[in-house]
CSV table of C-alpha atoms and ligand atoms in Angstrom, one decimal:
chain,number,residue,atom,x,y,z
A,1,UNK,CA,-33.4,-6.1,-6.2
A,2,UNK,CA,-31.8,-9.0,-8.2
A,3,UNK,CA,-28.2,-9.6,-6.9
A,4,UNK,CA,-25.7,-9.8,-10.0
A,5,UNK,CA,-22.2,-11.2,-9.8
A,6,UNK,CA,-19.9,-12.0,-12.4
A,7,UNK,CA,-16.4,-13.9,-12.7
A,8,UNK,CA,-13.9,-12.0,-15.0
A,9,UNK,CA,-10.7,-14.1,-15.6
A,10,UNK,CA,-8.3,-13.0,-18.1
A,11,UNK,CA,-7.4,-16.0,-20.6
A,12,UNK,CA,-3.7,-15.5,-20.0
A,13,UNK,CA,-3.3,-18.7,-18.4
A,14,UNK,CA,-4.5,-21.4,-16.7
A,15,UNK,CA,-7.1,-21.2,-13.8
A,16,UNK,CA,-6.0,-22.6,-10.4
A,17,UNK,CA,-7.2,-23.0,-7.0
A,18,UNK,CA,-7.3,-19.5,-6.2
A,19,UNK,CA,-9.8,-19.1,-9.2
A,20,UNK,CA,-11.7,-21.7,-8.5
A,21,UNK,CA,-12.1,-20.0,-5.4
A,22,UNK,CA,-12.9,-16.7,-6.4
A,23,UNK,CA,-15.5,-18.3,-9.2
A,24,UNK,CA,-17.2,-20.1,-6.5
A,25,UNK,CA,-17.7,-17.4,-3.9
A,26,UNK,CA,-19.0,-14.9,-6.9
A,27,UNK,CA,-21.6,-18.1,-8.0
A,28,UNK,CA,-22.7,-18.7,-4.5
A,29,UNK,CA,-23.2,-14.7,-3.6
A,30,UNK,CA,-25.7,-14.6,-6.5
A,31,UNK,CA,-27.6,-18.1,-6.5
A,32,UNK,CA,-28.0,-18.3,-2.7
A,33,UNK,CA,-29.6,-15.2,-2.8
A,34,UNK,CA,-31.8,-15.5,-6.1
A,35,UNK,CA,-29.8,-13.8,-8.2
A,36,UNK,CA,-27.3,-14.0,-11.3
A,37,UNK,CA,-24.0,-14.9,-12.0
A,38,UNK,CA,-22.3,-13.9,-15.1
A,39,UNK,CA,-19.2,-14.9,-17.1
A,40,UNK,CA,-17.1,-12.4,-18.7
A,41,UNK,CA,-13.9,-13.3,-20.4
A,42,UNK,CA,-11.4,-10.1,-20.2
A,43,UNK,CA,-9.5,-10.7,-22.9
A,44,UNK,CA,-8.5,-7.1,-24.1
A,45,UNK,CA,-5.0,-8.0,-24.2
A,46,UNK,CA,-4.2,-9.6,-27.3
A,47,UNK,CA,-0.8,-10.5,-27.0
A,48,UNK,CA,-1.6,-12.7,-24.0
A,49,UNK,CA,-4.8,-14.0,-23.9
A,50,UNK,CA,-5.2,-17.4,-26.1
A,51,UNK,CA,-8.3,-19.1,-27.5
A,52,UNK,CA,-7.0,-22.4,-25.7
A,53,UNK,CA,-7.2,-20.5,-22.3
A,54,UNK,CA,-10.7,-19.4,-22.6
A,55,UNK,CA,-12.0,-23.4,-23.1
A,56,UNK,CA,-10.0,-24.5,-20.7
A,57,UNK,CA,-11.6,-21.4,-18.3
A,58,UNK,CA,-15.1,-22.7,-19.5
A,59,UNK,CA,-14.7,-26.7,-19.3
A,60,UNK,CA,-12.9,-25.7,-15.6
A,61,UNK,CA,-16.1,-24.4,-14.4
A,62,UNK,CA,-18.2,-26.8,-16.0
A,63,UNK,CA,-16.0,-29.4,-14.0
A,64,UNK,CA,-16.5,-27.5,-10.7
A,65,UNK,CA,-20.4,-27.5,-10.9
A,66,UNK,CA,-20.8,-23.6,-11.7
A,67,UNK,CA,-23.1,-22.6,-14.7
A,68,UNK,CA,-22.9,-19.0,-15.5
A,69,UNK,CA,-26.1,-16.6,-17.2
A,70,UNK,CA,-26.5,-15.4,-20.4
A,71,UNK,CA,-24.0,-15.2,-23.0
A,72,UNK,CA,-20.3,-15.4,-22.0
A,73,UNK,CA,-19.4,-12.0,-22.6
A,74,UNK,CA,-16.1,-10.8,-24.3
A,75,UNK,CA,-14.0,-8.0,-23.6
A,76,UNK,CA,-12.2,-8.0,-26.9
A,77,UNK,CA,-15.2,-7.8,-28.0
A,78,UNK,CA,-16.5,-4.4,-26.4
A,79,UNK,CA,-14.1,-2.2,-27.7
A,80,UNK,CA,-16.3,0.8,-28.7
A,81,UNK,CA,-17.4,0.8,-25.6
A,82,UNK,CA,-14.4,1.6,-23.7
A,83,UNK,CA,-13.6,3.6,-26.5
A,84,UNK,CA,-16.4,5.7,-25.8
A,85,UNK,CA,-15.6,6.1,-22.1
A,86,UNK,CA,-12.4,7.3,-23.2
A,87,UNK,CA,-13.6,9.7,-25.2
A,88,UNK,CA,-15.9,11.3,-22.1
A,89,UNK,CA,-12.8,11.4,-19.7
A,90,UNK,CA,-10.7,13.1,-22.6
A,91,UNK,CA,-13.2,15.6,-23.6
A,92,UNK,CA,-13.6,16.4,-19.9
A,93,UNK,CA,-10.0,17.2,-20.1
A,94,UNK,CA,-8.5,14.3,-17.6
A,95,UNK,CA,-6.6,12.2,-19.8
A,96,UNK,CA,-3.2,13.1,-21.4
A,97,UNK,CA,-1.4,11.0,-24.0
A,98,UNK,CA,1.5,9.5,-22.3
A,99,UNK,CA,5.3,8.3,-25.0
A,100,UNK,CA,6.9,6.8,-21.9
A,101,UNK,CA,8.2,3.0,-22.4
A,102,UNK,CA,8.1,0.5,-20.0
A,103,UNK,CA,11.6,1.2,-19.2
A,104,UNK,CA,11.3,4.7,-18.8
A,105,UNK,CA,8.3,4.0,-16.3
A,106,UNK,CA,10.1,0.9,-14.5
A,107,UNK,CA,12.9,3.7,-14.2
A,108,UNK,CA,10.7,6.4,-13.1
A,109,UNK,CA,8.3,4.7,-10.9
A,110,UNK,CA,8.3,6.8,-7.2
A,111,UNK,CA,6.5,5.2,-4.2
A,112,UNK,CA,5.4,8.6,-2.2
A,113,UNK,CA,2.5,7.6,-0.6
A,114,UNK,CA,3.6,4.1,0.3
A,115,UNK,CA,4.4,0.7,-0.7
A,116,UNK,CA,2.6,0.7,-4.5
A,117,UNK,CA,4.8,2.7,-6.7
A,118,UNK,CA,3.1,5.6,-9.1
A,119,UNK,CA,4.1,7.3,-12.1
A,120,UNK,CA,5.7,10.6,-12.0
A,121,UNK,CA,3.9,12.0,-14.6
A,122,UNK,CA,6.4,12.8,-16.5
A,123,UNK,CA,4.1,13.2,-19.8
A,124,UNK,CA,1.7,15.5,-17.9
A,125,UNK,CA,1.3,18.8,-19.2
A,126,UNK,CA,3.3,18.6,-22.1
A,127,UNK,CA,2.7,21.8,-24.1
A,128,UNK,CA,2.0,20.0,-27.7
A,129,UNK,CA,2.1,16.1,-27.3
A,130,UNK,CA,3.1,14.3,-31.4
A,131,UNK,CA,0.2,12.0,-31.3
A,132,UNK,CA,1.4,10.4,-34.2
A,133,UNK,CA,4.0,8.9,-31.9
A,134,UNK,CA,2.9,5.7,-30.2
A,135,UNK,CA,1.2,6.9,-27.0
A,136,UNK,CA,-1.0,5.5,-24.1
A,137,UNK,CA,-3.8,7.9,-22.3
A,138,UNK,CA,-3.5,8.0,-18.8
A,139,UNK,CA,-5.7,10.0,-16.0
A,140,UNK,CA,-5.0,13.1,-14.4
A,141,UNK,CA,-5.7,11.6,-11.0
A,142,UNK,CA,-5.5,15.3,-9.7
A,143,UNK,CA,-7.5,16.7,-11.9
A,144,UNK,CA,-10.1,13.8,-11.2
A,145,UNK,CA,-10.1,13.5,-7.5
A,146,UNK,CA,-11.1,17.2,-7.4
A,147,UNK,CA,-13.8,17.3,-9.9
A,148,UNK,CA,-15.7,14.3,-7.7
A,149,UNK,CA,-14.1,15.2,-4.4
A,150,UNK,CA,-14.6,12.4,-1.5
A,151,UNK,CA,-15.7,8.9,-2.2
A,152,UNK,CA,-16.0,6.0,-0.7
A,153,UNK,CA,-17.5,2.4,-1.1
A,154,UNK,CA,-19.0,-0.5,1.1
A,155,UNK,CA,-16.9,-4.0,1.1
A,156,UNK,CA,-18.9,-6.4,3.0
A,157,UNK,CA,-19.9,-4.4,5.8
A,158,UNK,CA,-17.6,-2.2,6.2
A,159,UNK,CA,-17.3,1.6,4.8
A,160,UNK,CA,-14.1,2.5,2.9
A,161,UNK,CA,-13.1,5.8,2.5
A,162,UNK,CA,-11.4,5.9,-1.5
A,163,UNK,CA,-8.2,7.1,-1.9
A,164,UNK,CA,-7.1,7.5,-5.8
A,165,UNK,CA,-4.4,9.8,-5.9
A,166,UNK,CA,-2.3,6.8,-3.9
A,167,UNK,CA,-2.4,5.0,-7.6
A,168,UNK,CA,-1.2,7.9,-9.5
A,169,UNK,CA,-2.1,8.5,-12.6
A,170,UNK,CA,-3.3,5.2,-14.1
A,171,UNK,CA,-3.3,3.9,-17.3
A,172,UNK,CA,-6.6,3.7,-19.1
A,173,UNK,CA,-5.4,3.2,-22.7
A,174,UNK,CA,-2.4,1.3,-23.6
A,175,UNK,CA,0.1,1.8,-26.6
A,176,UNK,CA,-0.8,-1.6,-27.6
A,177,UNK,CA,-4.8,-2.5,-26.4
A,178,UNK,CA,-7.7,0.1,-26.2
A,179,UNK,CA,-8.3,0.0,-23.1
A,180,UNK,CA,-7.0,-0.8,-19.5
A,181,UNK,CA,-8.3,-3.3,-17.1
A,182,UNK,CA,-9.4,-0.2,-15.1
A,183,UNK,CA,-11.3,1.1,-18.0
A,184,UNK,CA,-12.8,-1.7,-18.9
A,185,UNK,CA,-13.9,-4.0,-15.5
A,186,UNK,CA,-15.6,-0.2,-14.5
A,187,UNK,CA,-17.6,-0.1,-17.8
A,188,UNK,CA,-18.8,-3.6,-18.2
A,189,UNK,CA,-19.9,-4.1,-14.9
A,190,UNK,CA,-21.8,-1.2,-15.3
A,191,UNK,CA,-23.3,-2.5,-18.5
A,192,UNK,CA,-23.7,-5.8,-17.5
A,193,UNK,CA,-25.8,-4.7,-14.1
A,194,UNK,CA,-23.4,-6.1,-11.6
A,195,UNK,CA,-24.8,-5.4,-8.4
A,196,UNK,CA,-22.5,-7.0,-6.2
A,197,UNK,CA,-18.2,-7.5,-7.3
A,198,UNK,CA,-16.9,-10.6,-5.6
A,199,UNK,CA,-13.4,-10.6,-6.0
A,200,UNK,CA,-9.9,-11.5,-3.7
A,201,UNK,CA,-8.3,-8.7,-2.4
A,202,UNK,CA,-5.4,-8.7,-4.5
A,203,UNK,CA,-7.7,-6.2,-6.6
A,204,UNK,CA,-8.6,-4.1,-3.4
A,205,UNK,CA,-6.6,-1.2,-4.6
A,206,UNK,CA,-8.0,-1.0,-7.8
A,207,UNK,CA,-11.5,-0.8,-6.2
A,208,UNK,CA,-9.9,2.9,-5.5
A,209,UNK,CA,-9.5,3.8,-9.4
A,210,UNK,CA,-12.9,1.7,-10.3
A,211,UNK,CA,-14.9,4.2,-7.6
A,212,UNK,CA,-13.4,7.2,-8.7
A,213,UNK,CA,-14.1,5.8,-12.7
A,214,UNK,CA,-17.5,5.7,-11.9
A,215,UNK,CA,-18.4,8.9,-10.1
A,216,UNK,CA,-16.6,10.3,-13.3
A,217,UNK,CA,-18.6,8.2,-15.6
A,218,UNK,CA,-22.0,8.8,-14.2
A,219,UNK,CA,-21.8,4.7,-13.7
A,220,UNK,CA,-23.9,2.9,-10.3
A,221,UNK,CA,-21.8,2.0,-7.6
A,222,UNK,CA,-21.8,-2.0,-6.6
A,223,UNK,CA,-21.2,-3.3,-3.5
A,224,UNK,CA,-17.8,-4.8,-3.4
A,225,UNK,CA,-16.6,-7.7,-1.1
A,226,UNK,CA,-13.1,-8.8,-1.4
A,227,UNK,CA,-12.3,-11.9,-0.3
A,228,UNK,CA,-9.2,-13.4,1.4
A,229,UNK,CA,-6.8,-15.2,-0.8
A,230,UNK,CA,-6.2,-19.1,-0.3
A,231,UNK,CA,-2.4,-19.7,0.0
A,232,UNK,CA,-0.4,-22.7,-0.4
A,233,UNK,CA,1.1,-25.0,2.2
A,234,UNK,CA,4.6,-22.5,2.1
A,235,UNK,CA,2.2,-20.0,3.2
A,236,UNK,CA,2.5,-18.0,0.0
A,237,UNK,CA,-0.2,-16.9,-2.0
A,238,UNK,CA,-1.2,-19.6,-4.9
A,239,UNK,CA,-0.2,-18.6,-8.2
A,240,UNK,CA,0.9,-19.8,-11.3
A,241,UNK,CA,4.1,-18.9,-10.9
A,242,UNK,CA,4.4,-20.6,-7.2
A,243,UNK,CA,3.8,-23.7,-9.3
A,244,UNK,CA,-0.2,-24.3,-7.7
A,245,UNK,CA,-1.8,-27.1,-9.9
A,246,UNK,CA,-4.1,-26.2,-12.8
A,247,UNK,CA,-7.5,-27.1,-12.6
A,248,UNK,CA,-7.1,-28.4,-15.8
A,249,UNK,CA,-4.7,-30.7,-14.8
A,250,UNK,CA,-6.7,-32.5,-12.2
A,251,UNK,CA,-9.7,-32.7,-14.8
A,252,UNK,CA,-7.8,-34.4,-16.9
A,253,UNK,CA,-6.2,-36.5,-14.5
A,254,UNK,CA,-10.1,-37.4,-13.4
A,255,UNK,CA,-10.3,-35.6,-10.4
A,256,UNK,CA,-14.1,-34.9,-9.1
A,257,UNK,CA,-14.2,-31.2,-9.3
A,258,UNK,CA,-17.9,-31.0,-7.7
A,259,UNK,CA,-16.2,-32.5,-4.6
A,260,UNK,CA,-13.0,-30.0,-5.1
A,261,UNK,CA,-15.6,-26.9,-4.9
A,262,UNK,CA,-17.4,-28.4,-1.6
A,263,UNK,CA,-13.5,-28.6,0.2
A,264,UNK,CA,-13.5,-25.1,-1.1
A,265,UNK,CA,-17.0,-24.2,0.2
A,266,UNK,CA,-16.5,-25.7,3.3
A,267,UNK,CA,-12.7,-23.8,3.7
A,268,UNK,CA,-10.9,-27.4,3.5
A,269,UNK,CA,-7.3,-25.3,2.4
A,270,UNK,CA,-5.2,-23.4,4.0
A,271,UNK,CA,-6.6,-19.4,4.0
A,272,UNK,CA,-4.5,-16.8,5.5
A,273,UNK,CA,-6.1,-15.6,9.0
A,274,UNK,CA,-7.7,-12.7,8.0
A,275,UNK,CA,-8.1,-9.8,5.0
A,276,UNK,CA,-4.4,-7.7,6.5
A,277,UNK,CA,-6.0,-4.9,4.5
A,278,UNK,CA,-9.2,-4.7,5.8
A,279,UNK,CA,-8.6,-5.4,9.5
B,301,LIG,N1,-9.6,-10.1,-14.9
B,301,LIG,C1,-9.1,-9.9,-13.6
B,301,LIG,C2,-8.1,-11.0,-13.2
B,301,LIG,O1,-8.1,-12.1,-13.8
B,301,LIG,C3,-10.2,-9.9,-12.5
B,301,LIG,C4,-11.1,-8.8,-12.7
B,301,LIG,C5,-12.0,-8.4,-11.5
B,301,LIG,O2,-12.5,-9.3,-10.8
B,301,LIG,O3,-12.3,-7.3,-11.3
B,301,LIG,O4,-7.3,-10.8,-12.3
């Protein structure tokens, strides 16, 4: 079997070391091992993402010495798609429309199960939802878990035993873009034949709703391996808004980004000891 990855950034910004990261783990799964590595730009929300993002996203990985396969793909441009997806999952009678603002859901937010807060569900099983009102769908995650019953995954090699309800019922439509990022990562990399999602493990706990997505969806189940995160010299976890330098930056100062991506490959920053979530 041909191993497929795929790097999915979301043009909302600019990449750092944490991406560059993450893109070069994904590349190197795949090409040490025959196989492909795909680009896809997720881009479905339009109020954030920006054209100048998405060349800055290919030049930065260009820079780093990582060629992707095929055709970039687009999300924004795979609308019917999720749209169709949707349309399953509502005709199976999981989804409900949901009115709440983000201020009513910021208000509302419970944390039962533990440290990620869920919605209430204060929109479930209202008797005759207006949907002429502006509304989002979300999933029944009830309803859901007990049509599939038990799931589970392989990360690495290790077994994980799924556990959706702990995310409550997610959002897989928005008031203002078609579809979620849970919607959407689950059908493309379906579509697109990942075999294998390299990813950090900030996005572990949405590897619970993408499982469950796909055992509703009739999708194939990839191997996952989540990788740890690279933090900064404060310890923290690099992000934009720690202040950890753009890629683009050091291009432009005239930095040699091949010999940035072998200090990554051979771990030459600071990594946290191990994956807390998987040990
Ligand atoms: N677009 C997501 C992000 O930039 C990553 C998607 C994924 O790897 O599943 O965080």
């Amino acid at each position: 079997m041909t191993i497929v990855t795929r790097f999915a950034p979301s043009p909302t910004g600019r990449l750092h070391l944490g991406h560059a990261d993450a893109a070069i783990r994904a590349h190197d799964h795949a090409r040490t091992r025959g196989g492909r590595f795909l680009l896809r730009i997720e881009d479905i929300d339009g109020t954030r993402s920006r054209p100048e993002h998405v060349a800055a996203i290919l030049a930065d990985l260009a820079w780093l010495g990582l060629s992707w396969d095929g055709e970039v793909v687009f999300q924004s441009q795979r609308l019917d798609l999720y749209a169709a997806a949707l349309d399953r999952l509502r005709d199976m009678g999981l989804l409900y429309p949901c009115f709440c603002t983000r201020a009513e859901i910021a208000g509302a937010m419970s944390a039962p199960h533990g440290p990620t807060p869920v919605y209430p569900g204060t929109c479930r099983g209202r008797p005759a939802p207006d949907l002429t009102r502006p509304h989002g769908w979300r999933l029944d995650m009830a309803a859901a878990v007990a049509r599939v019953g038990a799931l589970g995954w392989c990360d690495g090699d290790r077994r994980i035993a799924a556990d959706p309800l702990a995310q409550g019922d997610v959002v897989l439509a928005r008031k203002d873009a078609p579809a979620s990022y849970h919607l959407a990562v689950t059908v493309d990399d379906a579509a697109q034949g990942v075999t294998d999602v390299v990813r950090g493990v900030d996005l572990f706990e949405a590897t619970h709703v993408h499982r469950l997505l796909q055992a509703l969806l009739d999708l194939p189940v990839p191997h996952w391996h989540h990788h740890p995160l690279l933090v900064g010299a404060d310890g923290e976890r690099l992000a934009k808004r720690h202040g950890a330098p753009a890629l683009a930056a050091m291009r432009e100062r005239g930095e040699d980004g091949r010999s940035l991506a072998a200090r990554l490959r051979a771990g030459g920053f600071p990594k946290p000891a191990g994956v807390p979530i998987l040990s």
